[in-house]
Short mmCIF file of C-alpha atoms and ligand atoms in Angstrom, two decimals:
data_model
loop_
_atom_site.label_atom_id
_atom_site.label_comp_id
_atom_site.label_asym_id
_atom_site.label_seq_id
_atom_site.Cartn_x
_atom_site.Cartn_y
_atom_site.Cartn_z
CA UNK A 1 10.87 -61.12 -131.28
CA UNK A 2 12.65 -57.99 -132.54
CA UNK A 3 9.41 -56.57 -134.18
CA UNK A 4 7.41 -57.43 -130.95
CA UNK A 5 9.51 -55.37 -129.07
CA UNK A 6 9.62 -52.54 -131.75
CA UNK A 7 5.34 -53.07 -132.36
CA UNK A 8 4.93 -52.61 -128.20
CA UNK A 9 7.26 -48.92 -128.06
CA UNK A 10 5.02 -47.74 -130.97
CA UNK A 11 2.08 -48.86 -129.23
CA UNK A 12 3.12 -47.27 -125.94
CA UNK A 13 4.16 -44.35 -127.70
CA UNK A 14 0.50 -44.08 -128.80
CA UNK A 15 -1.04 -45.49 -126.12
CA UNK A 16 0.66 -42.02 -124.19
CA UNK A 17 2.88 -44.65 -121.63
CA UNK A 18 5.80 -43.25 -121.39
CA UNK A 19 6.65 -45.31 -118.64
CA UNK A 20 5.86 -48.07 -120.93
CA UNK A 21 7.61 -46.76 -123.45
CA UNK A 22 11.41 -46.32 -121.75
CA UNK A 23 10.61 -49.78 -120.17
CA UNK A 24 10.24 -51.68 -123.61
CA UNK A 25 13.06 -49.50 -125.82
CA UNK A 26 15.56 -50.42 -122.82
CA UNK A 27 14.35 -54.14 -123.42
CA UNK A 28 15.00 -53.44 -127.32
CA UNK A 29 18.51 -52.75 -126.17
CA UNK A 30 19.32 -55.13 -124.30
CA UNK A 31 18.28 -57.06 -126.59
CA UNK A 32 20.74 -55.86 -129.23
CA UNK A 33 18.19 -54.25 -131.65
CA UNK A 34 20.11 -50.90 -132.90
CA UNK A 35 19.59 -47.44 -131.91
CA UNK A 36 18.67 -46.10 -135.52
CA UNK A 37 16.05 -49.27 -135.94
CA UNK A 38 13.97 -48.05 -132.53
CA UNK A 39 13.93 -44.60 -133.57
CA UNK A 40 13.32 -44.85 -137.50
CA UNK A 41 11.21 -48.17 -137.00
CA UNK A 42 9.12 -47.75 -133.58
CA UNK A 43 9.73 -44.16 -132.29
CA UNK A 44 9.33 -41.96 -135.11
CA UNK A 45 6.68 -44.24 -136.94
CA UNK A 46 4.83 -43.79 -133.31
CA UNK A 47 4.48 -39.95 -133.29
CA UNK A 48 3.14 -39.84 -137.27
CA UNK A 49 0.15 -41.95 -135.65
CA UNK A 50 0.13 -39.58 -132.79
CA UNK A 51 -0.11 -36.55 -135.44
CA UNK A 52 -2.58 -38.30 -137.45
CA UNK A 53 -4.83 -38.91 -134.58
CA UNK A 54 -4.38 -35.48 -133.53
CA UNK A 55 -5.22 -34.13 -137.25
CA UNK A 56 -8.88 -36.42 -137.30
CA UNK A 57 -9.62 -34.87 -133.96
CA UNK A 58 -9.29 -38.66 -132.15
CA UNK A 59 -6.11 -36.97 -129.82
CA UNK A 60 -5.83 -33.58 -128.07
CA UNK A 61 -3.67 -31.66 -127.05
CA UNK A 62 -2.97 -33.69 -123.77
CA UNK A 63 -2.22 -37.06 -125.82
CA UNK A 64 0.35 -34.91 -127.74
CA UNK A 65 2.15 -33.93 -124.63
CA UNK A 66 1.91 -37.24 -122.92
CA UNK A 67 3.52 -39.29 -125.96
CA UNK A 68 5.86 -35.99 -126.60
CA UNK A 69 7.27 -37.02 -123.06
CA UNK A 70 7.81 -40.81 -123.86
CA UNK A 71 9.55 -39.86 -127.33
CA UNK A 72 11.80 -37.74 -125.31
CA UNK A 73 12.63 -40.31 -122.30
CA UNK A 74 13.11 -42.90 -124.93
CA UNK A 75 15.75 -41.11 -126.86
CA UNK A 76 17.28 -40.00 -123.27
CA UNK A 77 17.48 -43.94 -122.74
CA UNK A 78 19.15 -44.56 -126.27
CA UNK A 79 21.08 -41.52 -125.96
CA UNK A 80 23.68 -43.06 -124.25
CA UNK A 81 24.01 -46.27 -127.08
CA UNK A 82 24.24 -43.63 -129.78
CA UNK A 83 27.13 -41.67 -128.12
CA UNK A 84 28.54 -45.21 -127.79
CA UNK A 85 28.82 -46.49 -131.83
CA UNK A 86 29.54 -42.92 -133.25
CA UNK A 87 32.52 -42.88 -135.48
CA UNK A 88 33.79 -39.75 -134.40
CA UNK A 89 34.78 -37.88 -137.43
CA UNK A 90 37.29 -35.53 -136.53
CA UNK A 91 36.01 -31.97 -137.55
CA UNK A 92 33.27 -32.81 -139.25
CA UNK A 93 31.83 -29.23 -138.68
CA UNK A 94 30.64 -27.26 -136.41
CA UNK A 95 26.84 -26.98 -136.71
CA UNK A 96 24.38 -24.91 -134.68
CA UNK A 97 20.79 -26.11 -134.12
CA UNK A 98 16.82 -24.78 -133.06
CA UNK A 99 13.51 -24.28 -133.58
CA UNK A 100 12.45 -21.16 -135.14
CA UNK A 101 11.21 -18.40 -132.73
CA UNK A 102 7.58 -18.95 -132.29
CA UNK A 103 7.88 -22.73 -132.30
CA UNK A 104 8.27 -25.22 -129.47
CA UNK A 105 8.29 -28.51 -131.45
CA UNK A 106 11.77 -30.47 -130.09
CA UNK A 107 11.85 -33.60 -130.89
CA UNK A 108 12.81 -33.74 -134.41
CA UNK A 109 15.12 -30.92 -134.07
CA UNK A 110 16.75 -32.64 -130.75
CA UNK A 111 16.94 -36.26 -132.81
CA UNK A 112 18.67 -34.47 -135.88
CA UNK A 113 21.14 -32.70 -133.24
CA UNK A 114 21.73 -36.14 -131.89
CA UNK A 115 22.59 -38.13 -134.74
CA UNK A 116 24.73 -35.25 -135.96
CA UNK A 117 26.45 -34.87 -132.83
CA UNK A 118 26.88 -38.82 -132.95
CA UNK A 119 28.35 -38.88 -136.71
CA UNK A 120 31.02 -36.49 -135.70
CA UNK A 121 29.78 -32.98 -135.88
CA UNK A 122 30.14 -30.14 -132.79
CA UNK A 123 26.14 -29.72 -132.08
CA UNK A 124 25.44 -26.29 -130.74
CA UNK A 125 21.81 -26.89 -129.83
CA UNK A 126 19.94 -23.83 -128.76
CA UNK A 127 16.65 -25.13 -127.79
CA UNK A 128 13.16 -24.38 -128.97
CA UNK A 129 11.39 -20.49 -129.69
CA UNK A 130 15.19 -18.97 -130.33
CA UNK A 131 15.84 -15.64 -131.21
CA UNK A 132 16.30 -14.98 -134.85
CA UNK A 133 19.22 -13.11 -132.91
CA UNK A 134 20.36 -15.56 -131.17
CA UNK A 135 21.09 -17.88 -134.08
CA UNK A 136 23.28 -15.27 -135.87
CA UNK A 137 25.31 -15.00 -132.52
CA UNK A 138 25.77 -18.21 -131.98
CA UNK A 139 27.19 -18.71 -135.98
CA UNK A 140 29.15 -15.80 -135.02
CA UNK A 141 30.81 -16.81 -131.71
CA UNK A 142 30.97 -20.28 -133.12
CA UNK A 143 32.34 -20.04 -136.21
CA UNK A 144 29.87 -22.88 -137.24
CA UNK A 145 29.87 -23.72 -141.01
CA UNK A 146 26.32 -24.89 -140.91
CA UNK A 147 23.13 -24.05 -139.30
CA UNK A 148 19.81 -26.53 -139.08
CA UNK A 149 16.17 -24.26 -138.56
CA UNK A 150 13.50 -26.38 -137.54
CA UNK A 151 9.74 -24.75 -137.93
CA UNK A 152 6.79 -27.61 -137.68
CA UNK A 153 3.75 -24.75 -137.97
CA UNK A 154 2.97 -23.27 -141.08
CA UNK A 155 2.85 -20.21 -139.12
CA UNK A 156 6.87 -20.28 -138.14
CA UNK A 157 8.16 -21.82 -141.31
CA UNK A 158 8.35 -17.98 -142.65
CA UNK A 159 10.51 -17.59 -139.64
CA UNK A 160 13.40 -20.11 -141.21
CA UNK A 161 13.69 -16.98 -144.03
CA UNK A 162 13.91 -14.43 -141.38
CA UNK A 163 16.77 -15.98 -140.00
CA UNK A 164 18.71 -16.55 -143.44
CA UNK A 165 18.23 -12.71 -144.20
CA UNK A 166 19.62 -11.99 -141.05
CA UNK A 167 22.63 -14.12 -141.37
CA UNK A 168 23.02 -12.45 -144.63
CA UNK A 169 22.54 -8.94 -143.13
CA UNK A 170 25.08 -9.83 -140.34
CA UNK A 171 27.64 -10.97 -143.57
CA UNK A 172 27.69 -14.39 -142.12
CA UNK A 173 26.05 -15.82 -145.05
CA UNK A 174 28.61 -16.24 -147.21
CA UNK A 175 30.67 -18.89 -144.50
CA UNK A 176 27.37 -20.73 -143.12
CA UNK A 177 25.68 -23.20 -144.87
CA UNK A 178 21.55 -22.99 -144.15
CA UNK A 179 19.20 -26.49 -143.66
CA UNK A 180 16.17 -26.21 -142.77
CA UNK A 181 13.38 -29.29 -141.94
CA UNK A 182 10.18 -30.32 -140.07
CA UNK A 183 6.96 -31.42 -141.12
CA UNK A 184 5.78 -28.44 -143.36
CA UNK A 185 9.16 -27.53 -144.91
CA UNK A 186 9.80 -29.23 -148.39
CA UNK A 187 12.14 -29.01 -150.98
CA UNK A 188 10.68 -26.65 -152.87
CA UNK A 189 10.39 -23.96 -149.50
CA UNK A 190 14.09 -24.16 -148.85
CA UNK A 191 14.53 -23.10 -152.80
CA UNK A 192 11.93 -20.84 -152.20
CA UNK A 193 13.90 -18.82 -148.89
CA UNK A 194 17.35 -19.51 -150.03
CA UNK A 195 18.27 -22.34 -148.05
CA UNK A 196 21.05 -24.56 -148.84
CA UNK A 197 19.51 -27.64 -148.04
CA UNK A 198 16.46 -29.48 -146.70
CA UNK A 199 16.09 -33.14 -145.13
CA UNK A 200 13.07 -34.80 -144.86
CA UNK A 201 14.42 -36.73 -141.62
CA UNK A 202 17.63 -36.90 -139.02
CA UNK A 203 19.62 -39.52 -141.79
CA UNK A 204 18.89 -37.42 -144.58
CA UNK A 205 20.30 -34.40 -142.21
CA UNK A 206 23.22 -35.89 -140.99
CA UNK A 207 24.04 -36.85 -145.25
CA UNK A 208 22.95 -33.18 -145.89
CA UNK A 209 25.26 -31.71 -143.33
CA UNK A 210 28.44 -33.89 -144.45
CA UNK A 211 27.48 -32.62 -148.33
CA UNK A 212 27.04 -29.12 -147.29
CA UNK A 213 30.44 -28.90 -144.97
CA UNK A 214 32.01 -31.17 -147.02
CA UNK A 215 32.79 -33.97 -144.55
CA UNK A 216 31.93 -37.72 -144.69
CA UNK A 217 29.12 -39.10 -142.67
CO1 LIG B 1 2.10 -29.80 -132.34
N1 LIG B 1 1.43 -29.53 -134.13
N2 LIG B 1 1.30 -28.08 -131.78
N3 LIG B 1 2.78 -30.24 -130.58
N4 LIG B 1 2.54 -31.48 -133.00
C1 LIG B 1 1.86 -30.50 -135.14
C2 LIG B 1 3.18 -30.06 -135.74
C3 LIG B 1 0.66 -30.44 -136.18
C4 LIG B 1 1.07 -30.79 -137.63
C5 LIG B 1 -0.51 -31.35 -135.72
C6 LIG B 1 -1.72 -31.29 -136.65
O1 LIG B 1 -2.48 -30.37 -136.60
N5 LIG B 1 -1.88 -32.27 -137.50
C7 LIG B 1 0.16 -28.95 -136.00
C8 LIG B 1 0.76 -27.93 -136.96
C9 LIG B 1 -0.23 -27.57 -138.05
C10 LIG B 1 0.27 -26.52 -138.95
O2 LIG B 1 0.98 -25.63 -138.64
N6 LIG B 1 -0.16 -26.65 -140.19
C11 LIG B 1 0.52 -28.68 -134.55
C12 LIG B 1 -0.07 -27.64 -133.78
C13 LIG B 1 -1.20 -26.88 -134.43
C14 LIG B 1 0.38 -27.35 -132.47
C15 LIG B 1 -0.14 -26.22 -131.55
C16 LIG B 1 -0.39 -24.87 -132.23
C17 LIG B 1 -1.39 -26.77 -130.86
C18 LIG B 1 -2.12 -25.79 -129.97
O3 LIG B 1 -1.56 -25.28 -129.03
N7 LIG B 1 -3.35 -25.57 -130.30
C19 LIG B 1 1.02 -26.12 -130.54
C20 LIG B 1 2.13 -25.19 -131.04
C21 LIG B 1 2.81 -24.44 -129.97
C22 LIG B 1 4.00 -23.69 -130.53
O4 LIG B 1 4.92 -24.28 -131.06
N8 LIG B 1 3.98 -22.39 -130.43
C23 LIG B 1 1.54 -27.52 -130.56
C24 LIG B 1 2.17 -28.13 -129.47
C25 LIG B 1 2.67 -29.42 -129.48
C26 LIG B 1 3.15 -30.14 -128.22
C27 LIG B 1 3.87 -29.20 -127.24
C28 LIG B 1 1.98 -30.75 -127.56
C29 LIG B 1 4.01 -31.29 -128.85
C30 LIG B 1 5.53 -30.95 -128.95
C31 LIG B 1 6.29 -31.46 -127.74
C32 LIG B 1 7.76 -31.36 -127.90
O5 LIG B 1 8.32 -31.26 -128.99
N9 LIG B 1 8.41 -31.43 -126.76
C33 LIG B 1 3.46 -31.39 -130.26
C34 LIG B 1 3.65 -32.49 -131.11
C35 LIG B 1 4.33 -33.69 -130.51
C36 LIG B 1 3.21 -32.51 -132.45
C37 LIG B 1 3.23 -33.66 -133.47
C38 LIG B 1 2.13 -34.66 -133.09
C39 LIG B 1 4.50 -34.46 -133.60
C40 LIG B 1 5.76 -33.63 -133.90
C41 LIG B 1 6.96 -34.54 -133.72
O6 LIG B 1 7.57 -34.53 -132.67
N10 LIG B 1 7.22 -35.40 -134.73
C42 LIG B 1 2.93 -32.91 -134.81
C43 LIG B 1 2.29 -33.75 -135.93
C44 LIG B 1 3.21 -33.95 -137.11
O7 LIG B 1 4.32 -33.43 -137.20
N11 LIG B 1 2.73 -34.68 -138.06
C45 LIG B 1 2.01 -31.81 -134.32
C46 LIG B 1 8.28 -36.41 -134.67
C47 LIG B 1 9.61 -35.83 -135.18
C48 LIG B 1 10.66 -36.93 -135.14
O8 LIG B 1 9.43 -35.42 -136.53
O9 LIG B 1 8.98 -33.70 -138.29
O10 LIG B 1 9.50 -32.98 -135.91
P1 LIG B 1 9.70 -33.91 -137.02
O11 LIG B 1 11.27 -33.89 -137.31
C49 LIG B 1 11.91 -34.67 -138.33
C50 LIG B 1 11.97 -33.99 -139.70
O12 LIG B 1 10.98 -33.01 -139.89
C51 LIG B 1 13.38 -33.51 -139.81
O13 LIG B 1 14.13 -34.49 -139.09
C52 LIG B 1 13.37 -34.82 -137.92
C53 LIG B 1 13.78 -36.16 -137.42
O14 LIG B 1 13.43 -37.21 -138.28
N12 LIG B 1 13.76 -32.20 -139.27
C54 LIG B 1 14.85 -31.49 -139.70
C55 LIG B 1 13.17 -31.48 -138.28
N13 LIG B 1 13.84 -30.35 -138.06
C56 LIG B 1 14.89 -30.33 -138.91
C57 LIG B 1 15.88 -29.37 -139.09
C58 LIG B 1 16.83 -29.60 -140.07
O15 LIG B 1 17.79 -28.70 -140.28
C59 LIG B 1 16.78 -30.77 -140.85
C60 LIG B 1 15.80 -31.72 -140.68
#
């Protein structure tokens, strides 16, 4: 029953339904499959067959947008759920969030601002295609401890070390704490530009973030 449920969202998801989509994750809900399993096991798992379809030429550009707009919806449904179980940790950090200027790739940025914002942390998210200015602002009139770069070209990941030079330039470096992620963006880059941390996906950022601030998630 519960993997039926999860099976159809992925299949909407592909299928480019959104309608479809927010119809079956809101029957998921109700009936009482978690948050976390529609996103990790239906939602996410949806948009890598999206990509992959999109990579072998099967999907265009349209398809992307379409099931882009049924990810979103369904989160916007679940949003609500999430903000219900979070164990609010009292200062648990103040992070700020975005995609790299040049970039307009939101959902994985927008599902790792929700699930930090949901295990405790204050989420400053700016959006997609921000400023490499704007982020060392926002630190700035923030006083966040951590910031989280998102880049999903190969063309923008370049972009993540722009913005950790400029934190550095602005002396903010030494009081933020830098993660980036997205689908290009390994390990090895974040050693590579001086990052603090990576995370392959929003669980691994939300443990990131606690280890980097030093709070508990
Ligand atoms: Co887009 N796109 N796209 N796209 N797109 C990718 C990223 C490609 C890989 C597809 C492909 O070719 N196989 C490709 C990039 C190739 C490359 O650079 N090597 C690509 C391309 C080429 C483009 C355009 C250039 C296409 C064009 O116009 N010709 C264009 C770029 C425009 C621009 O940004 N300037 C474009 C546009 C689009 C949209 C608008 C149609 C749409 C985005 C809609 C939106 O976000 N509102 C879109 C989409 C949906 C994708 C794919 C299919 C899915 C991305 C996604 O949402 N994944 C993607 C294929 C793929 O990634 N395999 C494809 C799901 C989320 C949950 O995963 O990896 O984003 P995520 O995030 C994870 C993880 O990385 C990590 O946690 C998240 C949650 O689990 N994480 C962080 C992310 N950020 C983090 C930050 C942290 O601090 C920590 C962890």
């Amino acid at each position: 029953m519960s993997s039926d449920l999860l099976t159809k969202i992925t299949e909407s998801l592909v299928d480019g339904d959104p309608d479809l989509t927010v119809a079956h994750t809101r029957a998921a809900l109700a009936a009482g499959i978690e948050p976390m399993a529609i996103i990790d096991q239906a939602l996410v798992p949806g948009m890598r067959i999206v990509g992959e379809k999109f990579s072998c030429g099967e999907y265009f550009l349209p398809n992307l947008i379409v099931s882009a707009s049924g990810m979103k919806q369904a989160m916007q449904a679940l949003e609500p759920e999430l903000g219900r179980r979070q164990q609010k940790l009292k200062s648990a950090g103040t992070v700020v969030i975005g995609t790299v200027k040049g970039d307009i790739h939101e959902i994985g940025k927008t599902l790792v601002g929700t699930m930090l914002a949901a295990n405790g942390f204050e989420v400053h998210d700016l959006g997609v295609d921000v400023p490499t200015e704007k982020f060392v602002a926002t630190v700035r009139d923030t006083g966040a401890t951590l910031v989280g770069l998102s880049a999903l070209l190969t063309t923008t990941m370049n972009v993540q070390q722009k913005v950790i030079e400029a934190l550095s330039t602005a002396g903010l470096r030494e009081r933020v704490k830098v993660m980036v992620g997205g689908a290009p963006v390994s390990r090895k880059w974040a050693d590579e530009i001086g990052a603090d941390g990576y995370a392959e996906d929003a669980v691994g950022a939300v443990e990131m973030a606690a280890q980097l601030v030093g709070a508990k998630a």
